[in-house]
Short mmCIF file of N, CA and C in Angstrom, two decimals:
data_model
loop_
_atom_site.label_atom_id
_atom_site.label_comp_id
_atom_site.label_asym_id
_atom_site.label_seq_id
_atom_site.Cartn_x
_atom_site.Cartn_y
_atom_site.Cartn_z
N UNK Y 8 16.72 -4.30 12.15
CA UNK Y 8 16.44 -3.04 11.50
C UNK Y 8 15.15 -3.18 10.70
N UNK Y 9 14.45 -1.93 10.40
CA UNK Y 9 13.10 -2.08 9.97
C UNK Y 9 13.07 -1.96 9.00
N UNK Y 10 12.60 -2.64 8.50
CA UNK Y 10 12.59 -2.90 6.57
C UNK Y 10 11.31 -3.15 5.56
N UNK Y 11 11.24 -2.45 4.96
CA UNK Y 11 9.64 -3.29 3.84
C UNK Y 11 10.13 -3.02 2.37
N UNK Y 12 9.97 -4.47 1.90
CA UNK Y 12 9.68 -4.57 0.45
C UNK Y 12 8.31 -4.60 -0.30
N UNK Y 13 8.41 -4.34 -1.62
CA UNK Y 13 6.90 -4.27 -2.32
C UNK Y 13 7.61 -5.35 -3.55
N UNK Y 14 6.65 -6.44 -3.79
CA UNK Y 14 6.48 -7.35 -5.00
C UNK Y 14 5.15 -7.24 -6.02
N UNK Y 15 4.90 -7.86 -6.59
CA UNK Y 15 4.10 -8.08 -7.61
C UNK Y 15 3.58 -7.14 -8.91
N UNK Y 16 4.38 -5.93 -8.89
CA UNK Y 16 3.88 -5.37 -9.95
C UNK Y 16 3.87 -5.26 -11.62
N UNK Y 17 4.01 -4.88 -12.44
CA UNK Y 17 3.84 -5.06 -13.52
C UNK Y 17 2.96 -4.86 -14.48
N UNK Y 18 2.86 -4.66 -15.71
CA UNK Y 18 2.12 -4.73 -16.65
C UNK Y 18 1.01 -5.66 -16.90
N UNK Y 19 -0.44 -4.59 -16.77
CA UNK Y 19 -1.78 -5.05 -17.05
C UNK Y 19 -3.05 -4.50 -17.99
N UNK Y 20 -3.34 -5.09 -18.64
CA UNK Y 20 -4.81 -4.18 -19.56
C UNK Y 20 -5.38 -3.92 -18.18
N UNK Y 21 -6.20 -2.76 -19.19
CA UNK Y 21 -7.44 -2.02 -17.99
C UNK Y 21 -8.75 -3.05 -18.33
N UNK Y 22 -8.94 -2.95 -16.62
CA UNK Y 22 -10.19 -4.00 -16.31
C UNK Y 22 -9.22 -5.25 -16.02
N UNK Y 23 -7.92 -5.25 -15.34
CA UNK Y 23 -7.47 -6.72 -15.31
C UNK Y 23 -6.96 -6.57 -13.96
N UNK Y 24 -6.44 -7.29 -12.85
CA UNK Y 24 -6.19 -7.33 -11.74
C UNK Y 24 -4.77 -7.56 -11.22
N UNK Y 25 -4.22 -6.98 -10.08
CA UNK Y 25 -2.62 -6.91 -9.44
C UNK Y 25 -2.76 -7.56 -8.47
N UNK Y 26 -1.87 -8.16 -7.63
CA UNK Y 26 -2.03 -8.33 -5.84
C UNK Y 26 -0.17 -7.93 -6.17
N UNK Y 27 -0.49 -6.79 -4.70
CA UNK Y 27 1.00 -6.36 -4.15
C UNK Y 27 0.97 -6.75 -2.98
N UNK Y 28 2.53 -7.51 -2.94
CA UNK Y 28 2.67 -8.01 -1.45
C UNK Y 28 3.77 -6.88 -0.70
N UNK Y 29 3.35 -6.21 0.10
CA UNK Y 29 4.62 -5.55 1.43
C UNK Y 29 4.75 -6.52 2.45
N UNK Y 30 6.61 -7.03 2.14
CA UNK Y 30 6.84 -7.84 3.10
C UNK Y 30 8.16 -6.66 4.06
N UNK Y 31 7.25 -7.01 5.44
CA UNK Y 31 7.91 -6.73 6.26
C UNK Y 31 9.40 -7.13 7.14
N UNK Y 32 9.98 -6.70 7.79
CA UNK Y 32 11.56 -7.22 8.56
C UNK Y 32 11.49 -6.18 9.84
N UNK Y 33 12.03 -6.56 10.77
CA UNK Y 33 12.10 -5.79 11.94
C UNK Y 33 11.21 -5.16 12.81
N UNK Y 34 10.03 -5.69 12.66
CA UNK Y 34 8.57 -5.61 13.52
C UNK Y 34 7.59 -6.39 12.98
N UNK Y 35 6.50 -6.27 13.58
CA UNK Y 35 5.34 -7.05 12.87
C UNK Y 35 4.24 -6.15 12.68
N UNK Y 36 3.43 -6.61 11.26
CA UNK Y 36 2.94 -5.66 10.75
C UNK Y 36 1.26 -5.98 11.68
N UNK Y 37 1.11 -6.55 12.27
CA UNK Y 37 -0.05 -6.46 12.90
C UNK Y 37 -0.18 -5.61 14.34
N UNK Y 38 1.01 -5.03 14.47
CA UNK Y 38 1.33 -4.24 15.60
C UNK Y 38 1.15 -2.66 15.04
N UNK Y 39 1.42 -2.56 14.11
CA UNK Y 39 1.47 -0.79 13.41
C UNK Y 39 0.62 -1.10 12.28
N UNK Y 40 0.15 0.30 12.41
CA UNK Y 40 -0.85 0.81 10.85
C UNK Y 40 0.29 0.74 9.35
N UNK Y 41 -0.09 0.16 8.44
CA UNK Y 41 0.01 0.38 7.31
C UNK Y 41 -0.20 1.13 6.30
N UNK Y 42 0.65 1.60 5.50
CA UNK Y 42 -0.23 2.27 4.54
C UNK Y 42 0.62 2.05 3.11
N UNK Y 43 -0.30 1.99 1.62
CA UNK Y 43 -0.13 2.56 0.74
C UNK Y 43 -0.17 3.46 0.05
N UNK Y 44 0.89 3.58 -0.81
CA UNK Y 44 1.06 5.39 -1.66
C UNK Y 44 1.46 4.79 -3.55
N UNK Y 45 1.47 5.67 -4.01
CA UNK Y 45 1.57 5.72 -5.41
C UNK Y 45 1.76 7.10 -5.69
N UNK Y 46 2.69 7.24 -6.50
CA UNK Y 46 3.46 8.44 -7.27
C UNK Y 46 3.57 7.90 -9.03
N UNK Y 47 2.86 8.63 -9.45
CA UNK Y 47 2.58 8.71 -10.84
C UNK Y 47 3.92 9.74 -11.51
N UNK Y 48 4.28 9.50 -12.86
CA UNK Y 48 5.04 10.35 -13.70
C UNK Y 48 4.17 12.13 -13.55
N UNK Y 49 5.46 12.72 -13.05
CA UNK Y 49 5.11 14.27 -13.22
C UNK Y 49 4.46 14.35 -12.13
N UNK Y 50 3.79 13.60 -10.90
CA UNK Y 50 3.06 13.80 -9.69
C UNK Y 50 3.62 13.74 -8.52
N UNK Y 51 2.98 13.95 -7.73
CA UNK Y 51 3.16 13.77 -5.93
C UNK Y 51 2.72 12.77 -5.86
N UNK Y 52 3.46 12.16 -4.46
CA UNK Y 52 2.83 10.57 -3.91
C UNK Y 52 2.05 10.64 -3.30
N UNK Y 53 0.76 9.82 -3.63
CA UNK Y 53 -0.45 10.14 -3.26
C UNK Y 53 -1.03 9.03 -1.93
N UNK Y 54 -1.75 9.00 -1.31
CA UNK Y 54 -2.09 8.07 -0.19
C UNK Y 54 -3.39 7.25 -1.24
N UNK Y 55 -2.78 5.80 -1.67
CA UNK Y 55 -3.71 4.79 -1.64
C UNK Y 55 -4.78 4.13 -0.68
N UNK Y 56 -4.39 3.66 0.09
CA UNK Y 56 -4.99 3.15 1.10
C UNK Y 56 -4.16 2.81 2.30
N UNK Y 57 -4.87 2.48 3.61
CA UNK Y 57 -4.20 1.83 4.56
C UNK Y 57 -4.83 0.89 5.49
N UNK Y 58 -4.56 0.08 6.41
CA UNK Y 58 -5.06 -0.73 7.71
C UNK Y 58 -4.64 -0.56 8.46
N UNK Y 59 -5.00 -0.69 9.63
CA UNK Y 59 -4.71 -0.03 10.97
C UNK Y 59 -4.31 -0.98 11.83
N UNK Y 60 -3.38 -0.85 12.76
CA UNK Y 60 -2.96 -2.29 13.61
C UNK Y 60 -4.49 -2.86 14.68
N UNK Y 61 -3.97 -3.97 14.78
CA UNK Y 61 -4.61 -4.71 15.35
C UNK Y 61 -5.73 -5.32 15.10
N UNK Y 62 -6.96 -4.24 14.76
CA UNK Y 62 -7.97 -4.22 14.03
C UNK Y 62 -7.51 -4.14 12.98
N UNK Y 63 -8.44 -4.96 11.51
CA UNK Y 63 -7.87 -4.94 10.07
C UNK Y 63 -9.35 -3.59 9.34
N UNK Y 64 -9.13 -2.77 10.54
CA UNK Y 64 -10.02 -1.47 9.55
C UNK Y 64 -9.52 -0.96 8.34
N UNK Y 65 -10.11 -0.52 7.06
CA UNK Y 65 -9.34 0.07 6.21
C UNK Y 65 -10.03 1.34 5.81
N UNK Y 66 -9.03 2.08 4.95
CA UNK Y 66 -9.68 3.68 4.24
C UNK Y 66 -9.03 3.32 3.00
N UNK Y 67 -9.48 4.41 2.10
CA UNK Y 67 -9.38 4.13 0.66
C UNK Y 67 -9.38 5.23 -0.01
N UNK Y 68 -8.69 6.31 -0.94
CA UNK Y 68 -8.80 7.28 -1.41
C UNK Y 68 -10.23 7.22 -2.35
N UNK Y 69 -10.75 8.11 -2.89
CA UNK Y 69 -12.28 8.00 -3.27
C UNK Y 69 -11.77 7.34 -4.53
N UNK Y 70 -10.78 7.17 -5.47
CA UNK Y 70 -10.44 6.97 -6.71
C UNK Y 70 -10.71 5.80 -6.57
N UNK Y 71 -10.06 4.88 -5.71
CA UNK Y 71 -9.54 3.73 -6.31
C UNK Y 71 -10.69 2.61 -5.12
N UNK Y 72 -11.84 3.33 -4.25
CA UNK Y 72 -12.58 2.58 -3.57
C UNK Y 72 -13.62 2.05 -4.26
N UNK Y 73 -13.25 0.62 -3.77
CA UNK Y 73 -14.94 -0.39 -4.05
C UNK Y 73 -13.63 -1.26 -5.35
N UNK Y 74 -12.57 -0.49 -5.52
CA UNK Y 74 -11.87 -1.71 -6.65
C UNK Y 74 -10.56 -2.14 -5.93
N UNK Y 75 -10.02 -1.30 -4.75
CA UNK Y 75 -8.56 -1.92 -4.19
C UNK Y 75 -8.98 -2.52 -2.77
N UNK Y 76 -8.31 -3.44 -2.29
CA UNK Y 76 -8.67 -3.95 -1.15
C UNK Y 76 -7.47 -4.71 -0.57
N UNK Y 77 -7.10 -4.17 0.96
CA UNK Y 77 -5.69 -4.51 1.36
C UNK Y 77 -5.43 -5.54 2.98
N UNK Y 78 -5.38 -6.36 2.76
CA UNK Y 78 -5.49 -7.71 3.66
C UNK Y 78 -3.71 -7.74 4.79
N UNK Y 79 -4.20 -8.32 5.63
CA UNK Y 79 -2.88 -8.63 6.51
C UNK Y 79 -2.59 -10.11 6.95
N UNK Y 80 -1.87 -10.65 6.80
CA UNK Y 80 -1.27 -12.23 6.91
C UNK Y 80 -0.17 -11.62 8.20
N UNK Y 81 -0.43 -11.94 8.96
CA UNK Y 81 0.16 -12.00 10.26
C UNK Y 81 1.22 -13.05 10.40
N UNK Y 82 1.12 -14.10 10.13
CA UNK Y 82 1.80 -15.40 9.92
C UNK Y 82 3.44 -15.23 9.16
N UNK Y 83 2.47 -14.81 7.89
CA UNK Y 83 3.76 -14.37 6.99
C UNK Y 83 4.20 -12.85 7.15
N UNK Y 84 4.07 -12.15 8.58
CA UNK Y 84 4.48 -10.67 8.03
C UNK Y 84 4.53 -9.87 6.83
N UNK Y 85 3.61 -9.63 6.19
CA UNK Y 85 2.91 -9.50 4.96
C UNK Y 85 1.76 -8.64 5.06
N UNK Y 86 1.59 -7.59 4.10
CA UNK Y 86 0.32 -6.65 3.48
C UNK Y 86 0.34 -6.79 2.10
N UNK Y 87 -0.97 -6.94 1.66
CA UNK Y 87 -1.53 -7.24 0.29
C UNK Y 87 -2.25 -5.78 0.09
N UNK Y 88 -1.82 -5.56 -1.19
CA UNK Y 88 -2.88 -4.84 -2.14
C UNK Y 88 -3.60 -5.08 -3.30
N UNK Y 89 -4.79 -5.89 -3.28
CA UNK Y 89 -5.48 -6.12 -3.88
C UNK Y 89 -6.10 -5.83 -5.06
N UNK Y 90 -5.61 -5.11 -6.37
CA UNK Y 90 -6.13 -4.32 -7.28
C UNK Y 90 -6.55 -4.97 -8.16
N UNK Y 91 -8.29 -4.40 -8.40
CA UNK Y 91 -9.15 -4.94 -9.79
C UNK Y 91 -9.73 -4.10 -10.24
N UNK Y 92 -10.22 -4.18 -11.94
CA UNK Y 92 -10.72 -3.39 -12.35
C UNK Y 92 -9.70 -2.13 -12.93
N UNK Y 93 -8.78 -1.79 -12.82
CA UNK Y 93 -7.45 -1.40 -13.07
C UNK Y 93 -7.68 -0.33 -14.52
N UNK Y 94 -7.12 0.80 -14.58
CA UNK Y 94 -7.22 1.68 -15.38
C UNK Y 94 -6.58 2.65 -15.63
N UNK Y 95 -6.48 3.44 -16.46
CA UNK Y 95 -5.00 3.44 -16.92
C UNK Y 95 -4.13 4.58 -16.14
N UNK Y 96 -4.97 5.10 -15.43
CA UNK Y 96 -4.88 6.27 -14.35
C UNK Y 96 -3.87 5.45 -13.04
N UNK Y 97 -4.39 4.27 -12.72
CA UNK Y 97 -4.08 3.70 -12.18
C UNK Y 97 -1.94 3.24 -11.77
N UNK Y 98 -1.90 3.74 -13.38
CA UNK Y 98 -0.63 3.33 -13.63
C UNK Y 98 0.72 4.39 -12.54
N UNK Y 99 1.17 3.66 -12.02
CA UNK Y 99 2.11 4.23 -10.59
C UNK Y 99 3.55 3.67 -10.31
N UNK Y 100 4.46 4.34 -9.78
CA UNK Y 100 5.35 3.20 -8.10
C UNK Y 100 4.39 3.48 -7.29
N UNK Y 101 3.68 2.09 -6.46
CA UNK Y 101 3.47 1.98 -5.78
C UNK Y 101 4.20 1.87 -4.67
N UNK Y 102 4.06 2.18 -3.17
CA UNK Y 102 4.82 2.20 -2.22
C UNK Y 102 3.98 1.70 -1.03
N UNK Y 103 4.94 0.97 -0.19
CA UNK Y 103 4.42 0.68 1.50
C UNK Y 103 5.36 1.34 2.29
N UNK Y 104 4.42 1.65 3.06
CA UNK Y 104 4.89 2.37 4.54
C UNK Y 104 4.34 1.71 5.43
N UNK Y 105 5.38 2.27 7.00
CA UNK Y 105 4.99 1.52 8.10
C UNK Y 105 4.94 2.95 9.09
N UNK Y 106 4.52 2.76 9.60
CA UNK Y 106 4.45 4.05 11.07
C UNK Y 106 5.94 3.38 12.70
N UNK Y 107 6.24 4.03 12.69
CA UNK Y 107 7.33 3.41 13.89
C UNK Y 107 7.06 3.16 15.13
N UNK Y 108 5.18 3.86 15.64
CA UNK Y 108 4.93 3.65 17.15
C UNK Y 108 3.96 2.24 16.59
N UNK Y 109 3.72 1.80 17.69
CA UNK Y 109 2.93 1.01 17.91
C UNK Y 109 1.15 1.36 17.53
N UNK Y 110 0.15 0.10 17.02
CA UNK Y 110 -1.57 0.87 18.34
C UNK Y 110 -1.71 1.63 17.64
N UNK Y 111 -1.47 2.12 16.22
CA UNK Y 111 -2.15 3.69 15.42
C UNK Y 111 -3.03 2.77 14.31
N UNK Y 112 -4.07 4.04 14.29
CA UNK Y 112 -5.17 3.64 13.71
C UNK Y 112 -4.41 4.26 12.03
N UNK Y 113 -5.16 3.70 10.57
CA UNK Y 113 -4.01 4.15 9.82
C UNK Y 113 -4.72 6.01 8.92
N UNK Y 114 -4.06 5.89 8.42
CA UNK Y 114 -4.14 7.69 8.00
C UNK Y 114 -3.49 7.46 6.47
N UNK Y 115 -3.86 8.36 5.32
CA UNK Y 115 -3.52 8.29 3.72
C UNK Y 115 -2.54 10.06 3.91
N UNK Y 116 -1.88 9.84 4.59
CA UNK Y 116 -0.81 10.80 4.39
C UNK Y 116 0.64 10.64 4.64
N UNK Y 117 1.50 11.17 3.99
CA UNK Y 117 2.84 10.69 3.90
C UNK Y 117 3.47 10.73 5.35
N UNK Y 118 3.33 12.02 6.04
CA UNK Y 118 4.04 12.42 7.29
C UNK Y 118 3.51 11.54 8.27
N UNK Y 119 2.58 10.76 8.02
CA UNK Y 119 2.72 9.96 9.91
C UNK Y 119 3.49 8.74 9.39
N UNK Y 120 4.04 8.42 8.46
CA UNK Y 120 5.19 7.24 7.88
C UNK Y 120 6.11 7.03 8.32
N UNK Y 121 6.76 6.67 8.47
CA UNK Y 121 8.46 6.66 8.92
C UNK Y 121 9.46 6.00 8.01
N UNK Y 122 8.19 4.44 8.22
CA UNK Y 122 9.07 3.09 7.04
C UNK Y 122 8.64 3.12 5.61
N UNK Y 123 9.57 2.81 4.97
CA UNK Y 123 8.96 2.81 3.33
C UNK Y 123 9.74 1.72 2.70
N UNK Y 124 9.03 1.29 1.69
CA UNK Y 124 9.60 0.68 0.68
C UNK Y 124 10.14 1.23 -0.46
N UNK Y 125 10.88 0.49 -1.54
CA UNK Y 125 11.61 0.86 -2.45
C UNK Y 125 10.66 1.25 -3.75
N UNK Y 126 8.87 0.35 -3.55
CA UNK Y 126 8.56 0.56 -4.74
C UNK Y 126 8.05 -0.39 -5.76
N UNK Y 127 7.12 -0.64 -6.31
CA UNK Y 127 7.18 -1.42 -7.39
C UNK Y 127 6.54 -0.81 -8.37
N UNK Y 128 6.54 -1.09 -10.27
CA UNK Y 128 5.90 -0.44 -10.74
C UNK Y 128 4.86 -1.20 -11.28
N UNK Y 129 3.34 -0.35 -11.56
CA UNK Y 129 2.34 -1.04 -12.14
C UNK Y 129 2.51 -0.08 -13.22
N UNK Y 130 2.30 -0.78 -14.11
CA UNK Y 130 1.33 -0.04 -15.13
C UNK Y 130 0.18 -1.06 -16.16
N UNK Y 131 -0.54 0.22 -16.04
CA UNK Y 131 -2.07 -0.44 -16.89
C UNK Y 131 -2.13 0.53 -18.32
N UNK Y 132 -1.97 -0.37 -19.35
CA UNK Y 132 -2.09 0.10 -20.76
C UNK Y 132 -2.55 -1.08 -21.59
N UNK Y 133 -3.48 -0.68 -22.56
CA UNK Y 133 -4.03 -1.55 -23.37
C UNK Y 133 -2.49 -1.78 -24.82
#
């Protein structure tokens, strides 16, 4: 069965750095596009970023580009989210998703998702 968890989040000053790991179960993440989301207090879940199978292309919402950056470990069935520079806007549940076909290039919107995770929380406060 297809499964993803999210680790590493937690409490950080702004200007300080996260790595989130989505570990995968029941496929491999170098076969399907990835993506991250974040839902802020009082908001909609928003599309962070994603990578696309096979090729490690990425997109980036305009907010958080040139400071998040999201890697794939094939080995370990594993997606990283990379966050530096961190601010207080920043502060979220972060979430991973997986897409259920195969070969898709990735997309920052909720509906081509299928798989999700439970979540982790960041927050950035001085």
């Amino acid at each position: 069965q297809v499964q993803l968890a999210e680790f590493g989040g937690g409490l950080v000053q702004p200007g300080g750095s996260l790595r989130l790991s989505c570990a995968a179960s029941g496929f491999s993440v170098r076969d399907r596009a990835v993506g991250w989301f974040r839902q802020a207090p009082g908001q909609t879940r928003e599309g962070v970023g994603c990578i696309s199978s096979l090729v490690d292309s990425t997109d980036f919402a305009d907010s958080v580009k040139g400071r998040f950056t999201i890697s794939r470990d094939d080995a370990k069935n594993t997606v990283y989210l990379q966050m530096d520079n961190l601010k207080s806007e920043d502060t979220a549940i972060y979430y991973c998703a997986s897409q259920s076909q195969s070969g898709g290039n990735c997309l920052r919107v909720r509906y081509e998702y299928d798989y999700w995770g439970q979540g982790t929380q960041v927050t950035v406060s001085s």
